[in-house]
Amino acid sequence: MVYEELEEVRKKCLSCEKCGLCKTRTNTVFSGGVPNDKLMLIGEAPGFYEDKQGEPFVGKAGQLLDKILGCVGLSRKEHIYICNTIKCRPPENRDPLPEEKAACREYLDKQIEILKPRIILLCGRVAVNSMMETTQGITKLRGKWFEGPNFSKMMPIFHPSYLLRNDSREKGSPKWLMWQDIKEIKRVYDQLCK
Ligand code: URA
């Protein structure tokens, strides 16, 4: 049932013309990973490679994301559903415009409503701003649990492209903080599996 419902939304999304991005996209990027009721990650928007392949997080940032998940035994083939705040690439990877986010919102809302994930990871500033009413930056919010839709647990995390720009692994560095966060995420994920 979940698959059929998602498929229906995906089909609608693939031919969406609700905002100007439909004119510049190669592919709509609806989702990646596996539909499941435990773990969902919401990113920002498709980039160059995602637009070409129709798959989220397949560029350098995506490869790092896979590596981070892999460190705690999670993979997009088995454990996580991945989507973005908006489903089409903004030209030159600029930030999505408010009207683009508003036009695309129904698809994200449907994905959440259908899957009802227990854990939602908000990957980067754009996802945080879409899902939370806050003026605080990601550095303050990351690593903390918030209540999300359907009483889910929602955690902001750094975007992997930010980690790619910050190479240090020293205590307190973005990569070190991400390591703390992914361990905490896995701890809560494991509780759900008991
Ligand atoms: N960055 C994102 O936020 N999403 C993608 O799909 C790729 C890069």
Short mmCIF file of C-alpha atoms and ligand atoms in Angstrom, two decimals:
data_model
loop_
_atom_site.label_atom_id
_atom_site.label_comp_id
_atom_site.label_asym_id
_atom_site.label_seq_id
_atom_site.Cartn_x
_atom_site.Cartn_y
_atom_site.Cartn_z
CA MET A 1 0.00 0.00 0.00
CA VAL A 2 2.77 2.42 1.00
CA TYR A 3 4.63 1.67 -2.24
CA GLU A 4 1.53 2.27 -4.36
CA GLU A 5 0.78 5.53 -2.60
CA LEU A 6 4.36 6.75 -2.99
CA GLU A 7 4.37 5.70 -6.62
CA GLU A 8 1.29 7.77 -7.26
CA VAL A 9 2.91 10.87 -5.76
CA ARG A 10 6.18 10.16 -7.59
CA LYS A 11 4.41 9.99 -10.93
CA LYS A 12 2.69 13.29 -10.30
CA CYS A 13 5.97 14.85 -9.21
CA LEU A 14 7.89 13.61 -12.26
CA SER A 15 5.76 15.69 -14.60
CA CYS A 16 5.26 18.63 -12.21
CA GLU A 17 5.19 22.10 -13.74
CA LYS A 18 4.23 24.07 -10.64
CA CYS A 19 7.32 26.26 -10.63
CA GLY A 20 9.89 27.56 -13.09
CA LEU A 21 12.46 24.86 -12.26
CA CYS A 22 10.60 22.44 -14.53
CA LYS A 23 12.01 24.40 -17.49
CA THR A 24 15.65 23.90 -16.53
CA ARG A 25 15.63 20.43 -14.99
CA THR A 26 16.88 17.29 -16.73
CA ASN A 27 15.19 14.98 -14.23
CA THR A 28 12.92 15.38 -11.26
CA VAL A 29 14.60 13.86 -8.21
CA PHE A 30 11.86 12.35 -6.08
CA SER A 31 13.63 9.99 -3.70
CA GLY A 32 16.37 7.46 -3.14
CA GLY A 33 17.08 4.72 -0.66
CA VAL A 34 14.31 2.47 0.58
CA PRO A 35 10.80 3.42 1.69
CA ASN A 36 10.55 2.51 5.38
CA ASP A 37 8.88 3.71 8.55
CA LYS A 38 12.03 4.26 10.58
CA LEU A 39 14.54 6.59 8.97
CA MET A 40 14.17 9.46 6.50
CA LEU A 41 16.71 12.07 5.50
CA ILE A 42 15.65 15.38 4.00
CA GLY A 43 18.34 17.27 2.09
CA GLU A 44 18.30 20.55 0.27
CA ALA A 45 17.85 20.23 -3.48
CA PRO A 46 19.26 18.18 -6.34
CA GLY A 47 22.65 19.32 -7.65
CA PHE A 48 24.30 18.77 -11.03
CA TYR A 49 24.73 14.98 -10.81
CA GLU A 50 21.39 14.40 -9.11
CA ASP A 51 19.65 16.33 -11.88
CA LYS A 52 21.43 14.21 -14.52
CA GLN A 53 20.69 10.89 -12.82
CA GLY A 54 17.32 11.54 -11.18
CA GLU A 55 18.69 10.25 -7.87
CA PRO A 56 19.39 12.23 -4.68
CA PHE A 57 22.85 12.57 -3.15
CA VAL A 58 24.91 10.92 -5.87
CA GLY A 59 27.65 13.57 -6.14
CA LYS A 60 30.61 14.11 -3.80
CA ALA A 61 28.36 15.13 -0.88
CA GLY A 62 26.27 12.00 -1.44
CA GLN A 63 29.34 9.79 -1.43
CA LEU A 64 30.37 11.29 1.90
CA LEU A 65 26.84 10.79 3.22
CA ASP A 66 27.00 7.10 2.29
CA LYS A 67 30.35 6.84 4.07
CA ILE A 68 28.98 8.47 7.24
CA LEU A 69 25.95 6.18 7.27
CA GLY A 70 28.19 3.20 6.55
CA CYS A 71 30.32 3.96 9.64
CA VAL A 72 27.37 2.90 11.82
CA GLY A 73 26.17 0.10 9.55
CA LEU A 74 23.40 2.00 7.78
CA SER A 75 22.99 2.04 4.02
CA ARG A 76 20.62 3.54 1.49
CA LYS A 77 20.03 0.08 0.04
CA GLU A 78 18.56 -1.21 3.30
CA HIS A 79 17.82 1.37 5.95
CA ILE A 80 17.07 4.91 4.87
CA TYR A 81 14.71 6.85 2.63
CA ILE A 82 16.32 9.95 1.13
CA CYS A 83 14.60 12.96 -0.36
CA ASN A 84 15.05 16.69 -0.70
CA THR A 85 13.17 19.81 0.27
CA ILE A 86 12.63 20.54 -3.41
CA LYS A 87 12.68 18.00 -6.21
CA CYS A 88 14.26 19.94 -9.09
CA ARG A 89 17.72 21.48 -9.36
CA PRO A 90 17.92 25.26 -8.97
CA PRO A 91 20.20 26.73 -11.67
CA GLU A 92 23.84 27.01 -10.52
CA ASN A 93 22.77 25.27 -7.28
CA ARG A 94 21.46 28.53 -5.83
CA ASP A 95 19.25 28.37 -2.72
CA PRO A 96 15.66 27.38 -3.52
CA LEU A 97 13.35 30.41 -3.72
CA PRO A 98 10.42 30.64 -1.29
CA GLU A 99 7.95 30.14 -4.15
CA GLU A 100 9.82 27.02 -5.32
CA LYS A 101 9.75 25.58 -1.82
CA ALA A 102 6.06 26.39 -1.48
CA ALA A 103 5.22 24.81 -4.85
CA CYS A 104 7.14 21.65 -4.00
CA ARG A 105 5.98 21.32 -0.42
CA GLU A 106 3.06 19.01 -1.17
CA TYR A 107 5.45 16.29 -2.38
CA LEU A 108 7.57 16.38 0.77
CA ASP A 109 4.48 16.48 2.97
CA LYS A 110 3.07 13.44 1.16
CA GLN A 111 6.32 11.52 1.52
CA ILE A 112 6.23 12.12 5.27
CA GLU A 113 2.52 11.43 5.56
CA ILE A 114 2.73 8.14 3.68
CA LEU A 115 5.87 6.76 5.31
CA LYS A 116 5.41 8.18 8.82
CA PRO A 117 9.12 7.79 9.62
CA ARG A 118 10.01 7.61 13.33
CA ILE A 119 13.29 9.46 12.74
CA ILE A 120 13.70 12.40 10.37
CA LEU A 121 17.15 13.85 9.71
CA LEU A 122 17.23 17.44 8.53
CA CYS A 123 20.37 17.67 6.49
CA GLY A 124 21.56 21.28 6.35
CA ARG A 125 20.07 24.74 6.70
CA VAL A 126 17.49 24.58 3.91
CA ALA A 127 15.88 21.42 5.30
CA VAL A 128 15.90 22.85 8.83
CA ASN A 129 14.24 26.07 7.68
CA SER A 130 11.58 24.08 5.83
CA MET A 131 10.69 21.82 8.74
CA MET A 132 11.25 23.96 11.83
CA GLU A 133 10.23 27.40 12.90
CA THR A 134 13.49 28.71 14.26
CA THR A 135 15.94 31.53 13.78
CA GLN A 136 18.80 29.47 15.21
CA GLY A 137 21.56 28.25 12.93
CA ILE A 138 22.43 24.63 12.24
CA THR A 139 25.50 24.78 14.50
CA LYS A 140 23.27 25.40 17.51
CA LEU A 141 20.56 22.94 16.45
CA ARG A 142 22.56 19.96 15.21
CA GLY A 143 22.68 16.88 17.34
CA LYS A 144 19.50 17.73 19.24
CA TRP A 145 16.20 15.90 18.98
CA PHE A 146 13.02 17.83 18.23
CA GLU A 147 9.47 16.63 17.84
CA GLY A 148 8.60 16.22 14.17
CA PRO A 149 5.44 15.29 12.23
CA ASN A 150 3.43 12.33 13.60
CA PHE A 151 5.40 12.48 16.88
CA SER A 152 8.59 11.53 15.05
CA LYS A 153 12.03 12.40 16.36
CA MET A 154 13.69 15.00 14.18
CA MET A 155 17.39 15.91 14.26
CA PRO A 156 19.19 18.63 12.31
CA ILE A 157 22.60 17.48 11.07
CA PHE A 158 25.35 19.18 9.08
CA HIS A 159 25.11 18.91 5.32
CA PRO A 160 27.91 16.71 3.93
CA SER A 161 28.97 19.48 1.53
CA TYR A 162 29.77 21.59 4.62
CA LEU A 163 31.89 18.73 5.94
CA LEU A 164 33.69 18.54 2.60
CA ARG A 165 34.79 22.13 3.11
CA ASN A 166 35.99 21.46 6.67
CA ASP A 167 38.62 18.80 6.70
CA SER A 168 39.63 18.68 10.36
CA ARG A 169 38.62 15.69 12.46
CA GLU A 170 39.73 17.23 15.73
CA LYS A 171 37.45 17.19 18.75
CA GLY A 172 34.79 19.87 18.26
CA SER A 173 35.28 20.10 14.45
CA PRO A 174 32.23 19.66 12.15
CA LYS A 175 33.35 16.14 11.17
CA TRP A 176 33.84 15.16 14.81
CA LEU A 177 30.41 16.57 15.69
CA MET A 178 28.86 14.63 12.81
CA TRP A 179 30.40 11.47 14.20
CA GLN A 180 28.75 12.13 17.58
CA ASP A 181 25.43 12.78 15.82
CA ILE A 182 25.45 9.67 13.66
CA LYS A 183 26.25 7.51 16.70
CA GLU A 184 23.29 9.03 18.57
CA ILE A 185 21.05 8.52 15.52
CA LYS A 186 22.09 4.86 15.32
CA ARG A 187 21.45 4.42 19.06
CA VAL A 188 17.86 5.63 18.67
CA TYR A 189 17.44 3.67 15.42
CA ASP A 190 18.50 0.48 17.18
CA GLN A 191 15.93 1.09 19.92
CA LEU A 192 13.25 1.25 17.27
CA CYS A 193 14.34 -2.12 15.93
CA LYS A 194 14.04 -3.89 19.28
N1 URA B 1 22.66 18.04 -1.79
C1 URA B 1 21.39 17.87 -1.35
O1 URA B 1 20.96 18.51 -0.40
N2 URA B 1 20.63 16.97 -1.97
C2 URA B 1 21.06 16.24 -2.97
O2 URA B 1 20.29 15.42 -3.47
C3 URA B 1 22.38 16.43 -3.42
C4 URA B 1 23.17 17.33 -2.81
#
